Short mmCIF file of C-alpha atoms and ligand atoms in Angstrom, two decimals:
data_model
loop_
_atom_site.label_atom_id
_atom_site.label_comp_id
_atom_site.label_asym_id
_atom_site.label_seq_id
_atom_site.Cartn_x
_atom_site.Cartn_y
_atom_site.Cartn_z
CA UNK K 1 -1.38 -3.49 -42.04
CA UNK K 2 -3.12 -4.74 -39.04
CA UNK K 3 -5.79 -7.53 -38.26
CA UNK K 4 -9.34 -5.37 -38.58
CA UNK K 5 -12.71 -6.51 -36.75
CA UNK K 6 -15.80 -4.76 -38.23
CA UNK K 7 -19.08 -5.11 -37.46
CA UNK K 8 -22.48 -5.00 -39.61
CA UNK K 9 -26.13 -4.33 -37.76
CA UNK K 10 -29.30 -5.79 -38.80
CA UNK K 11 -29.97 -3.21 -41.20
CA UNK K 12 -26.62 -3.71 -43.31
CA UNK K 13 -27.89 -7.48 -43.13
CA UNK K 14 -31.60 -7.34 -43.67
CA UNK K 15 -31.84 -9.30 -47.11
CA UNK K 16 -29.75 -11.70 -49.14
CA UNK K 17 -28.92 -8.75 -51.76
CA UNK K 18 -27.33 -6.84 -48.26
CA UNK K 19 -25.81 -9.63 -47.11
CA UNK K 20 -24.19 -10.06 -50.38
CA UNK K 21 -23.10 -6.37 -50.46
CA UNK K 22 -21.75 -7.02 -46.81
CA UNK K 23 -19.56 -10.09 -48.21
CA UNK K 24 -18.17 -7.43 -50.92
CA UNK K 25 -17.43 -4.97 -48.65
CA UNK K 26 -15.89 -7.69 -46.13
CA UNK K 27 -13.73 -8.72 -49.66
CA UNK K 28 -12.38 -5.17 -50.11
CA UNK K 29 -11.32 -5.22 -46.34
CA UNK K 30 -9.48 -8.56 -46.68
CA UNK K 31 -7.39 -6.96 -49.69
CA UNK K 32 -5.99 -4.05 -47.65
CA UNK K 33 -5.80 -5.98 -44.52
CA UNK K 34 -3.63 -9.57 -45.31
CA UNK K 35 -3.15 -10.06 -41.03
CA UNK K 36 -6.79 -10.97 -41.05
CA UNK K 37 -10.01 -9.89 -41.04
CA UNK K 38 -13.12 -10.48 -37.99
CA UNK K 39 -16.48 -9.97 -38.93
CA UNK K 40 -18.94 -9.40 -36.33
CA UNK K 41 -22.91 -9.72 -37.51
CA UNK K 42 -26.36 -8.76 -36.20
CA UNK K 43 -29.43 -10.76 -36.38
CA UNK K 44 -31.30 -10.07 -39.99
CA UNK K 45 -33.58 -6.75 -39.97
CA UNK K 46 -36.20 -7.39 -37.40
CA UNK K 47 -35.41 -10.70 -36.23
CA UNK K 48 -34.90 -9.77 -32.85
CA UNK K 49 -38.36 -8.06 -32.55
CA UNK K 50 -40.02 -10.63 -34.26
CA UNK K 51 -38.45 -12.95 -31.48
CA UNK K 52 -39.65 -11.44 -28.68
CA UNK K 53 -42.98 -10.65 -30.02
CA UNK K 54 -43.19 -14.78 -30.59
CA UNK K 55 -42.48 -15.23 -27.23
CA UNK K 56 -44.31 -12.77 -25.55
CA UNK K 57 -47.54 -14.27 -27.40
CA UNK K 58 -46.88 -17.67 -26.22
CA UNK K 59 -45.69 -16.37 -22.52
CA UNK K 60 -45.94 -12.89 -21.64
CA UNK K 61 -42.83 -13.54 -18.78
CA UNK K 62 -40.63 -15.89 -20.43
CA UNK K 63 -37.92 -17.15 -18.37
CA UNK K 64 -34.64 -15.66 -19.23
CA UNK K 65 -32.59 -18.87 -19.98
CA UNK K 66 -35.18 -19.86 -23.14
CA UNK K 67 -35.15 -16.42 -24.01
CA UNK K 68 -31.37 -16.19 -24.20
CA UNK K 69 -31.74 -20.01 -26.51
CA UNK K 70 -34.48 -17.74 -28.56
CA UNK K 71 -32.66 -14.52 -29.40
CA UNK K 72 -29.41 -16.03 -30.13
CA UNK K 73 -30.95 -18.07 -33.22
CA UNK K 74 -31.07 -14.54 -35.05
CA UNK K 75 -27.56 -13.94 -35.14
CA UNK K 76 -26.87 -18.06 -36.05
CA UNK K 77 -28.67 -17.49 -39.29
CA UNK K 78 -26.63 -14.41 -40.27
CA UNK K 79 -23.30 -15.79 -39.73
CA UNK K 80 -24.16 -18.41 -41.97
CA UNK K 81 -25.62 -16.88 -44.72
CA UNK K 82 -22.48 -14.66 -44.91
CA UNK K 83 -19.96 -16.73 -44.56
CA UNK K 84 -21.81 -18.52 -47.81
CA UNK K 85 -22.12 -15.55 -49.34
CA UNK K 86 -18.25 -15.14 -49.07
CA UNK K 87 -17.37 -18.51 -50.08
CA UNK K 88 -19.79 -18.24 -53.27
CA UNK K 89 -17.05 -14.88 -54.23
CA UNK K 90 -13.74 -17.12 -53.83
CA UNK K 91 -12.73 -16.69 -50.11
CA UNK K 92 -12.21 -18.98 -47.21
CA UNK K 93 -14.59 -18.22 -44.44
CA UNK K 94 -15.93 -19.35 -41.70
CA UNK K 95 -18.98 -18.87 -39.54
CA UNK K 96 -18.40 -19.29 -34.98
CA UNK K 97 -21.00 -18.86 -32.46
CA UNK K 98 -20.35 -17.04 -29.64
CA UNK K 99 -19.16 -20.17 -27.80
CA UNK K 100 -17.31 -21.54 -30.90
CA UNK K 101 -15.33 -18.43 -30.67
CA UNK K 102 -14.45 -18.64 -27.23
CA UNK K 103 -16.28 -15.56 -25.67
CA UNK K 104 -16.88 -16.19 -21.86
CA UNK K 105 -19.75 -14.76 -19.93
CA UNK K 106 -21.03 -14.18 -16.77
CA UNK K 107 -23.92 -16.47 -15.66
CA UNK K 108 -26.48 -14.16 -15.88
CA UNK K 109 -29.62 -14.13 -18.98
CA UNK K 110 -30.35 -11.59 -21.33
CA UNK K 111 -27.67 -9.08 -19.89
CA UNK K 112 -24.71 -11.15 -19.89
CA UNK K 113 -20.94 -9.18 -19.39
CA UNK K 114 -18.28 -10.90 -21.35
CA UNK K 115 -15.85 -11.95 -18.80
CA UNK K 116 -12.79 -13.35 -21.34
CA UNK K 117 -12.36 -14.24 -24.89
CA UNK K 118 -10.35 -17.35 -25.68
CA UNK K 119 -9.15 -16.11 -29.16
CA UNK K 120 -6.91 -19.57 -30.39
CA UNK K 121 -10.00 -20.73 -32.45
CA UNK K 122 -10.32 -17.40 -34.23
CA UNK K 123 -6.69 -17.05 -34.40
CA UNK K 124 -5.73 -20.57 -35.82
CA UNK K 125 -8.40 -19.89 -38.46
CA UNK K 126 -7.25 -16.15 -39.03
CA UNK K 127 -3.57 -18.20 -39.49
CA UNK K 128 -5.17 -20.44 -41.80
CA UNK K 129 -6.33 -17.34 -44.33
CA UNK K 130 -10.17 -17.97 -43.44
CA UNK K 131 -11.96 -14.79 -43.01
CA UNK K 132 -13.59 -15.34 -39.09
CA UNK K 133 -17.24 -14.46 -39.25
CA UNK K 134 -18.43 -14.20 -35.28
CA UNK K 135 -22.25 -14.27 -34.17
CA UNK K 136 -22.46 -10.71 -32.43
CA UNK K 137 -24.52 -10.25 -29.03
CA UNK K 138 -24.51 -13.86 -27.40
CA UNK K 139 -21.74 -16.03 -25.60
CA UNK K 140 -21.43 -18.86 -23.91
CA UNK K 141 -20.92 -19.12 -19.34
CA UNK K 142 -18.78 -21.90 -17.73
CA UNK K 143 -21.23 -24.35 -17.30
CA UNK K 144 -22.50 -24.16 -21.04
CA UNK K 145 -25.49 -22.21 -20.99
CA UNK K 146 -25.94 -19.60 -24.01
CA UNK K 147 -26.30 -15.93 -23.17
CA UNK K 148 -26.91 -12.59 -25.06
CA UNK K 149 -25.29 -9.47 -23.87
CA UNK K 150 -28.23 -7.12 -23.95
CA UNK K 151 -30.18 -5.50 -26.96
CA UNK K 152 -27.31 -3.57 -29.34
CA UNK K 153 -24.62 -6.01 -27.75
CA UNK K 154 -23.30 -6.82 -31.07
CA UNK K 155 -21.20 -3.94 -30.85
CA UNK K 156 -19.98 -5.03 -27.70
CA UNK K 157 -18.88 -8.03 -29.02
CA UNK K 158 -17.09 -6.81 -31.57
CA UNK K 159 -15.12 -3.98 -29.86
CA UNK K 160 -14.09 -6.86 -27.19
CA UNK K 161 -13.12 -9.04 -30.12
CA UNK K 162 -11.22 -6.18 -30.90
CA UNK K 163 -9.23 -5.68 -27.56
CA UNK K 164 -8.57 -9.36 -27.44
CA UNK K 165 -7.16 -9.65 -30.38
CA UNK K 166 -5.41 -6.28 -30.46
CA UNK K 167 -6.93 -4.57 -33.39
CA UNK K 168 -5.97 -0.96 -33.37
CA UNK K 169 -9.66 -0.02 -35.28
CA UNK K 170 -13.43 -1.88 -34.59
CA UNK K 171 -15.68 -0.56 -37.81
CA UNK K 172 -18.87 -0.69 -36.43
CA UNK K 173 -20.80 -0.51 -39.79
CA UNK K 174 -24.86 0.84 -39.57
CA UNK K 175 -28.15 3.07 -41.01
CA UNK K 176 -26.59 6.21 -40.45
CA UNK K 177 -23.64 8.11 -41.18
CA UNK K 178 -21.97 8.41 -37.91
CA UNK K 179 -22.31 9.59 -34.48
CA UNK K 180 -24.56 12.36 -34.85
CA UNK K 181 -25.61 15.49 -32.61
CA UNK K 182 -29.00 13.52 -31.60
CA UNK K 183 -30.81 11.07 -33.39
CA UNK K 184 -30.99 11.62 -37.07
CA UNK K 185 -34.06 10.07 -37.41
CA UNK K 186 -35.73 12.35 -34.78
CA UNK K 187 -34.24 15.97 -35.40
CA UNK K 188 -33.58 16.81 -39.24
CA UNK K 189 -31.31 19.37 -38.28
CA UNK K 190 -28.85 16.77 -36.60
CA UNK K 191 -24.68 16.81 -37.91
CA UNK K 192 -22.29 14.62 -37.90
CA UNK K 193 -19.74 14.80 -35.63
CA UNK K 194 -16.18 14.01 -37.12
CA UNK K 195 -14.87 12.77 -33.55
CA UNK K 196 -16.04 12.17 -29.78
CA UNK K 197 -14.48 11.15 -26.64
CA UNK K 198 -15.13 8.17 -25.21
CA UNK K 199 -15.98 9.60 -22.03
CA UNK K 200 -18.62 11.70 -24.47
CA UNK K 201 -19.76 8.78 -26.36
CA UNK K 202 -20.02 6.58 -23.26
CA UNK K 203 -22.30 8.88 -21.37
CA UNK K 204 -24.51 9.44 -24.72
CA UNK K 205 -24.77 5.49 -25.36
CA UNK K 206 -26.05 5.07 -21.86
CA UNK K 207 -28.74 8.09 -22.10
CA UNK K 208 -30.18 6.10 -25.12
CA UNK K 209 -27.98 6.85 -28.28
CA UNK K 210 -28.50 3.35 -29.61
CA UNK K 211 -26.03 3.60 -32.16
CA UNK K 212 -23.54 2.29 -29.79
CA UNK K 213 -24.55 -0.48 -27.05
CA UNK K 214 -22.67 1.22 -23.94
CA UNK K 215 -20.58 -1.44 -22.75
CA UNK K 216 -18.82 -1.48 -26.33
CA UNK K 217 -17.39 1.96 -25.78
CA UNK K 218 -16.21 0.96 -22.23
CA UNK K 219 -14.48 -1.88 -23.36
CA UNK K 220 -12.85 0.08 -26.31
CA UNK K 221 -11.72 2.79 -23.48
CA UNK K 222 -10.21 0.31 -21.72
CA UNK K 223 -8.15 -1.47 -24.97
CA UNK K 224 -7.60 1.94 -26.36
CA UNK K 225 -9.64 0.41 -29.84
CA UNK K 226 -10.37 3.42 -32.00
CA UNK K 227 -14.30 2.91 -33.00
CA UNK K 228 -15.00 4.14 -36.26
CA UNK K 229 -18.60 4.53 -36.86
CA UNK K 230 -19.65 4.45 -40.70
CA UNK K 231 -22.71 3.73 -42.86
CA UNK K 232 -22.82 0.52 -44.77
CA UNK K 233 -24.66 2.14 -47.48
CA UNK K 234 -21.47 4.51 -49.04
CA UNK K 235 -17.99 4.98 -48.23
CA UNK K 236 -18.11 8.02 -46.52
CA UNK K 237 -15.73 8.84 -43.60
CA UNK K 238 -18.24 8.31 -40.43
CA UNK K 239 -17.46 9.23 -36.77
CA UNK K 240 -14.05 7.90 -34.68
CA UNK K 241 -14.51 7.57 -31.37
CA UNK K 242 -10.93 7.76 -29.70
CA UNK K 243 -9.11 9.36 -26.46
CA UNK K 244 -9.17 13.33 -26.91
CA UNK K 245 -7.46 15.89 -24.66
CA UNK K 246 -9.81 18.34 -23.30
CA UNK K 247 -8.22 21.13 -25.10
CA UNK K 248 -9.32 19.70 -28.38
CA UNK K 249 -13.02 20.15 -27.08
CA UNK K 250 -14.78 23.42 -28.08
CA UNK K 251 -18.39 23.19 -27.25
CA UNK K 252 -20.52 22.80 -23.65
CA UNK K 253 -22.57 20.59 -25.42
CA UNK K 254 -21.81 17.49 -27.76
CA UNK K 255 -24.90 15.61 -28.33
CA UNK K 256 -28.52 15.27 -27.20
CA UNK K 257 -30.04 11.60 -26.28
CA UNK K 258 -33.81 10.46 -26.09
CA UNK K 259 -34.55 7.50 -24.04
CA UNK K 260 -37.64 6.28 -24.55
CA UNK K 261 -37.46 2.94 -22.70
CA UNK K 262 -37.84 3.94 -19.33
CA UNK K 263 -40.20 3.86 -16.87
CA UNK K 264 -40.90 5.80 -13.34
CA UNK K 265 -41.93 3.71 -9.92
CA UNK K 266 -42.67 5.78 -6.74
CA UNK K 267 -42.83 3.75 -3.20
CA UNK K 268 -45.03 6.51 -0.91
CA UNK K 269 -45.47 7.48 2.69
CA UNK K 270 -41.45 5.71 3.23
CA UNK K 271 -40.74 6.20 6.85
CA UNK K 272 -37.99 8.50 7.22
CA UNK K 273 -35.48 6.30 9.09
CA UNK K 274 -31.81 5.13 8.38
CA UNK K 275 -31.39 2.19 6.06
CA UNK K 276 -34.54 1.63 4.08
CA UNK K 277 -32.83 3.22 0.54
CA UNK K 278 -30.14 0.43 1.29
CA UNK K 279 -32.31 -2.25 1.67
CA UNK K 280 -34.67 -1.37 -1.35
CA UNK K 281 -31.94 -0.75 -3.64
CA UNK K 282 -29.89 -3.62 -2.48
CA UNK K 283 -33.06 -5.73 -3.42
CA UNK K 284 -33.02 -4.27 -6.69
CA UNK K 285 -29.53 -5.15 -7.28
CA UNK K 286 -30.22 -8.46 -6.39
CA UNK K 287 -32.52 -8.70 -8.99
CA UNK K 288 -29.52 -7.47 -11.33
CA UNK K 289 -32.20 -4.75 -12.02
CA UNK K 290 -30.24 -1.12 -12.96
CA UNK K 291 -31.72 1.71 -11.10
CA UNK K 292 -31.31 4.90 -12.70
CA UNK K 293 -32.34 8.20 -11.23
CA UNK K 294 -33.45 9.04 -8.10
CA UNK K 295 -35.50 11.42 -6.09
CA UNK K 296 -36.25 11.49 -2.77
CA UNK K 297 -39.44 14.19 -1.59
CA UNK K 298 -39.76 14.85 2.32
CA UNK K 299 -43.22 14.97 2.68
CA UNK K 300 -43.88 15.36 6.45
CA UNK K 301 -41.57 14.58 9.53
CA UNK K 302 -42.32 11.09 9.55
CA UNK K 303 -42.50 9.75 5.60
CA UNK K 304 -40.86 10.72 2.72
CA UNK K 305 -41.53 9.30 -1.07
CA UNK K 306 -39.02 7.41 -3.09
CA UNK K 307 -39.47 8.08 -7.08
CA UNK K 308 -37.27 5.84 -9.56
CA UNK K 309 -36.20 5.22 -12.89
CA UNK K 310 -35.16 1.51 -14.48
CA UNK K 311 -35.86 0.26 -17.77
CA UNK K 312 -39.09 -0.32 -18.86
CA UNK K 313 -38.38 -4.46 -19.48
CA UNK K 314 -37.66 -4.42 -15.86
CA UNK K 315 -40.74 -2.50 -14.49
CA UNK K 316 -42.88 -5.41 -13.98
CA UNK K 317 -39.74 -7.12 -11.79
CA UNK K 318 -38.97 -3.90 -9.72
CA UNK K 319 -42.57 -3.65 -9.02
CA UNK K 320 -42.71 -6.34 -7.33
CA UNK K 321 -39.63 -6.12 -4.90
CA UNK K 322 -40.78 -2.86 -4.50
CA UNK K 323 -43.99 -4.00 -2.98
CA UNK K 324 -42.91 -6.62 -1.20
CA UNK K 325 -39.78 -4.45 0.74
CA UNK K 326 -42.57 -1.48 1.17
CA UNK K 327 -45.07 -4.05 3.11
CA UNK K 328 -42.06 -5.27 4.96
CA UNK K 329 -41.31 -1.54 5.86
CA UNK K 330 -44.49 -0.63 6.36
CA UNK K 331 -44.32 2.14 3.37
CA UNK K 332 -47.39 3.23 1.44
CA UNK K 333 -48.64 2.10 -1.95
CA UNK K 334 -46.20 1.24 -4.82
CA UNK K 335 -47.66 3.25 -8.39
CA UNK K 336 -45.97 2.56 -11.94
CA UNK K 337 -45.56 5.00 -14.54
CA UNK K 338 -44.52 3.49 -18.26
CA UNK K 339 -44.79 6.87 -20.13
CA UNK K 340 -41.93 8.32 -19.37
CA UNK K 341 -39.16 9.41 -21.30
CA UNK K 342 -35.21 10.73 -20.19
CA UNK K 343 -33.98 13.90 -22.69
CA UNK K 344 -30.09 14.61 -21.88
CA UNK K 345 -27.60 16.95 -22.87
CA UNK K 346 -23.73 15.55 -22.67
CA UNK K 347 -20.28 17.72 -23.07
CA UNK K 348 -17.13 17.50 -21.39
CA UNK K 349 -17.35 21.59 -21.47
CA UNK K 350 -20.12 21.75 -19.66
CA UNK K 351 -18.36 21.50 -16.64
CA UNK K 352 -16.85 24.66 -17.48
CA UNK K 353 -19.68 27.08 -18.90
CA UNK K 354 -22.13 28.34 -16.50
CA UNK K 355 -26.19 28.92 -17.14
CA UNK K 356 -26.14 25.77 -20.06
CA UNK K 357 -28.91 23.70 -17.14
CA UNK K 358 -30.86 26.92 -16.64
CA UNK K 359 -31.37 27.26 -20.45
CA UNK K 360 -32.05 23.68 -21.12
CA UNK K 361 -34.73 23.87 -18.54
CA UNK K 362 -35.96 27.01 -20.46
CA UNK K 363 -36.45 25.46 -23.77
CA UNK K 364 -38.46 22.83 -22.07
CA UNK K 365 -40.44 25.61 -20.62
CA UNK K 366 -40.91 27.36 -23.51
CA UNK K 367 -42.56 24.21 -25.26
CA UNK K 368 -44.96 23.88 -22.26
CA UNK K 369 -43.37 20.94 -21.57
CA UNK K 370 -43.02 19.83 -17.41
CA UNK K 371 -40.32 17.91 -16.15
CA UNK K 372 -40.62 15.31 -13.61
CA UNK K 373 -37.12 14.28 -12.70
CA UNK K 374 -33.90 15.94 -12.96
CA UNK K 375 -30.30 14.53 -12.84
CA UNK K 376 -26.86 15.93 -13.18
CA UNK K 377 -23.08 14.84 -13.30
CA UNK K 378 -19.85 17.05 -14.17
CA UNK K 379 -20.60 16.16 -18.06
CA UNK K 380 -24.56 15.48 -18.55
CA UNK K 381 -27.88 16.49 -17.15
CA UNK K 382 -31.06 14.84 -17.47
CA UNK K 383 -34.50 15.72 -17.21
CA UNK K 384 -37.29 12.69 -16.91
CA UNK K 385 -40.42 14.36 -19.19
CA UNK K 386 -43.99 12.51 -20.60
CA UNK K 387 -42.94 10.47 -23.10
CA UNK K 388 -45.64 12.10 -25.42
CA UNK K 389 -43.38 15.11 -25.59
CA UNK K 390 -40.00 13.58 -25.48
CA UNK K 391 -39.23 14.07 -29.35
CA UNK K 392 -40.86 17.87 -29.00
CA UNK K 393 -38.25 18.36 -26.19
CA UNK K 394 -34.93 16.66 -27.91
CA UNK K 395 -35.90 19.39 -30.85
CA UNK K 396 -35.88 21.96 -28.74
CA UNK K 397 -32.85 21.47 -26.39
CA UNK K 398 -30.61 20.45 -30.03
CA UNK K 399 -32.43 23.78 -31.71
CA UNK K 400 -31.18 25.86 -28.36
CA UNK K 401 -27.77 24.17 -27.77
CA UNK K 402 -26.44 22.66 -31.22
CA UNK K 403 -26.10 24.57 -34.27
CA UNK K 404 -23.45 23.41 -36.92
CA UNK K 405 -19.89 24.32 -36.58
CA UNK K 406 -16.65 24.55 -39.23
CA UNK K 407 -15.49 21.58 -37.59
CA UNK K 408 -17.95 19.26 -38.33
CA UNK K 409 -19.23 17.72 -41.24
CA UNK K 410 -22.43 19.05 -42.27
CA UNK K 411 -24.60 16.13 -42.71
CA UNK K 412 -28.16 16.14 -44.66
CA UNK K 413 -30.96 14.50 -42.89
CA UNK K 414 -31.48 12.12 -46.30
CA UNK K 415 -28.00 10.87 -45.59
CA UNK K 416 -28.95 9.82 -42.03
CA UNK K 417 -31.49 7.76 -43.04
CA UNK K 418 -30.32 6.60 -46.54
CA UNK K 419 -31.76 3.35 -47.26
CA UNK K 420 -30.20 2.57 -50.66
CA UNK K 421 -26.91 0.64 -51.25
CA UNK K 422 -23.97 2.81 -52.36
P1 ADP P 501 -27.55 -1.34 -35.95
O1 ADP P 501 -28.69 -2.24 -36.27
O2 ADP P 501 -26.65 -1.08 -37.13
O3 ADP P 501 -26.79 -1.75 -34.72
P2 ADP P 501 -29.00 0.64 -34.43
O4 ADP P 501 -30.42 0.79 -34.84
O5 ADP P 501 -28.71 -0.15 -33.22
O6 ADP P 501 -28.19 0.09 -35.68
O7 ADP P 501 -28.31 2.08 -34.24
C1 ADP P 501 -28.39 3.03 -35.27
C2 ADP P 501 -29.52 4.00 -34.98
O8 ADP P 501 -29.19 4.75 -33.82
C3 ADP P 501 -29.79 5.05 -36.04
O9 ADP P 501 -30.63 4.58 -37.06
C4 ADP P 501 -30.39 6.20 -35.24
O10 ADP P 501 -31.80 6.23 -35.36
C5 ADP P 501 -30.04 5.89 -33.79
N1 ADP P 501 -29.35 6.97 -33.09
C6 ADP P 501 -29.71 7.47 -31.87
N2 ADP P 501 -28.92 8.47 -31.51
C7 ADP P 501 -28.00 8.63 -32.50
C8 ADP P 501 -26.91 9.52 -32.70
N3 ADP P 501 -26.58 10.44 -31.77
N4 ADP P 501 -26.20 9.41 -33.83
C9 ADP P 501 -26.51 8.50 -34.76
N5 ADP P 501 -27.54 7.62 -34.63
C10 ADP P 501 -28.29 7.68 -33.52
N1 LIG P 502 -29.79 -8.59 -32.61
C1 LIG P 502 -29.62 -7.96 -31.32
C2 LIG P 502 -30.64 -6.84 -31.14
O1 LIG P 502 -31.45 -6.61 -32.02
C3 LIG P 502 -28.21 -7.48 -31.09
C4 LIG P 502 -27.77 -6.35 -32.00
O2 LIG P 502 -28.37 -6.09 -33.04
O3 LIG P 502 -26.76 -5.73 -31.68
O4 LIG P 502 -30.66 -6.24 -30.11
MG1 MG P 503 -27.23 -1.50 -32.68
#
């Protein structure tokens, strides 16, 4: 058998008794796999939160660098306490930071990339028979600064973890069952699915299906890592994410995503001339702020308006360079809009199946509910709605596009959300 990385989330770690049922479950995987095992851990519960909240009381713009020093504490604590935990049952372990096991980064705070993983400290302590326990979501750039790699980047660490050290399989362990057809947790009616693409899964993590951080299904593309999403709670069979042929996909539409964390800007009166998109945009990028959708109105001959999408962290920043480029333009006023929310629909057989945008645009219609933005590629659309209706309109579109086939495992809602320990 093969080396295995698998990686727990701050639920599975939330209190000593967890942890300790963690450091069990990480014993069982050490029996069946004797080529090693990497364990990749999330901050306690709520930690993270309860970070940021600290911060944010003390300085509502803290600067990224101390934030980065902040956030990676959370993970530093779990490491620890598992790695005792394990030691306590018999077994070598041993607890790295993100630095201490040799993941790179680029220099940039709170959104880091992971640009190489040196993997002779993990693998001289693999050799050794320790089990390598690996603080998930923060690394470390040349000059020595610590990073993080973006909320939900311990799953990003672990998948790279396991491309660098050519694992065939990343167990990403969490609350729920598996990738399901939407959020669990918002539409009872949601199913597991037994397998997804990771062309699927990629564009569903992006439109907001937290239970994989994006950049962790991109980097398992790339090293051909199967992800197998499971629950921590029970020993069910959860969700592999994996290459698939197209043939093997039956339905338009895989999954539905709610993305609650964005927010709409809108630069008016824009004159209409060659080059201003370029120059607000490029701004933006600067910034290393994401831009997301994007709608340009012609309102007379002379001005148009420019209406965007980033996340709602970076509203505040893109506010600002939006200003300041519209006054050097000579644009109108620059208006904010936090209560916004991005529904989506993704399937790779969508491309093929005519009428599936018109009818996701009529079950929004039918719940009265308006939509503000629109986007579409060959495998997703997106529509930007109030953010008071957003949950309203992900029940709709899954009750109008996703009903429960052979193929896939009928899951219960209690199941999704299972809180106990199996
Ligand atoms: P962890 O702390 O283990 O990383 P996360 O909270 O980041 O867990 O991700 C798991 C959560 O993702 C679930 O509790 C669920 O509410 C949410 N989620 C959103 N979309 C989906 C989906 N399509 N399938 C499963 N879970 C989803
Ligand atoms: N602890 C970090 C977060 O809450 C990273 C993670 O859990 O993946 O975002
Ligand atoms: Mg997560």
């Amino acid at each position: 058998m093969s080396l295995i990385v698998q990686k727990f989330g701050g639920t599975s770690v939330a209190d000593t008794e967890r942890i300790r049922h963690v450091a069990r479950r990480v014993a069982d995987a050490y029996a069946r796999h004797p080529e090693g095992v990497v364990v990749v851990v999330s901050a306690m519960g709520k930690t993270t939160d309860r970070l940021v909240e600290m911060a944010r009381e003390l300085n509502p713009e803290p600067i990224p660098r101390e934030m980065d020093m902040l956030l990676a504490t959370g993970e530093q604590i779990s490491i620890a306490l598992l790695s005792m935990a394990l030691q306590q049952m018999g077994y070598k372990a041993i607890s790295l930071t993100g630095a201490q096991a040799g993941i790179l980064t680029e220099n940039v705070h709170t959104k880091a990339k992971i640009v190489n993983i040196n993997t002779d400290a993990m693998r001289r302590f693999l050799a050794e028979g320790y089990i390598v326990v690996v603080a998930g979501f923060q690394g470390i750039t040349a000059d020595h600064q610590i990073t993080t790699l973006g909320r939900g980047g311990s799953d990003t660490t672990a998948v790279a973890l396991a491309g660098a050290l050519e694992a065939p399989v990343c167990e990403i362990y969490t609350d729920v069952d598996g990738v399901y057809t939407t959020d669990p947790n918002v539409v009872p009616e949601a199913y597991k699915l037994a397998e997804i693409s990771y062309e699927e899964m990629l564009e569903l993590a992006q439109l907001g299906a937290k239970v994989l951080h994006p950049r962790s299904v991109e980097c398992a593309r790339k090293y051909k890592t199967v992800i197998h999403v499971r629950s921590s709670f029970n020993s069910r069979e959860g969700t592999y994410v994996k290459a698939m042929k197209d043939l093997e996909v039956h339905r338009p539409v895989t999954g539905v995503t709610l993305d609650s964390k964005q927010a709409k800007l809108a630069l008016r009166d824009v004159p209409d001339k060659p080059g201003i998109a370029a120059r607000l945009f490029g701004a933006l990028a600067e910034a290393h702020i994401s831009v997301d959708m994007i709608i340009q109105s012609v309102q007379d001959d002379a001005t148009n308006d420019i209406a965007f999408t980033v996340h709602e962290d970076d509203l505040n920043a893109a506010t600002a360079i939006t200003r300041q480029v519209g006054e050097e333009m000579g644009a109108g006023e620059t208006v904010q809009d936090p209560h916004i929310a991005k529904v989506s629909i993704v399937g790779v057989g969508m491309a093929g199946t005519p009428g599936i945008a018109a009818n996701m645009f009529q079950a929004l219609a039918e719940g009265g509910i308006n939509i503000q933005m629109i986007a579409t590629s060959e495998i997703k659309i997106s529509c930007v709605v109030s953010r008071d209706q957003a949950r309203q309109a992900v029940q709709l579109i899954h009750d109008t596009f996703l009903i429960p086939e052979i193929d896939d495992e009928l899951a219960l809602s209690a199941s999704g959300s299972s809180e106990g320990l199996a």
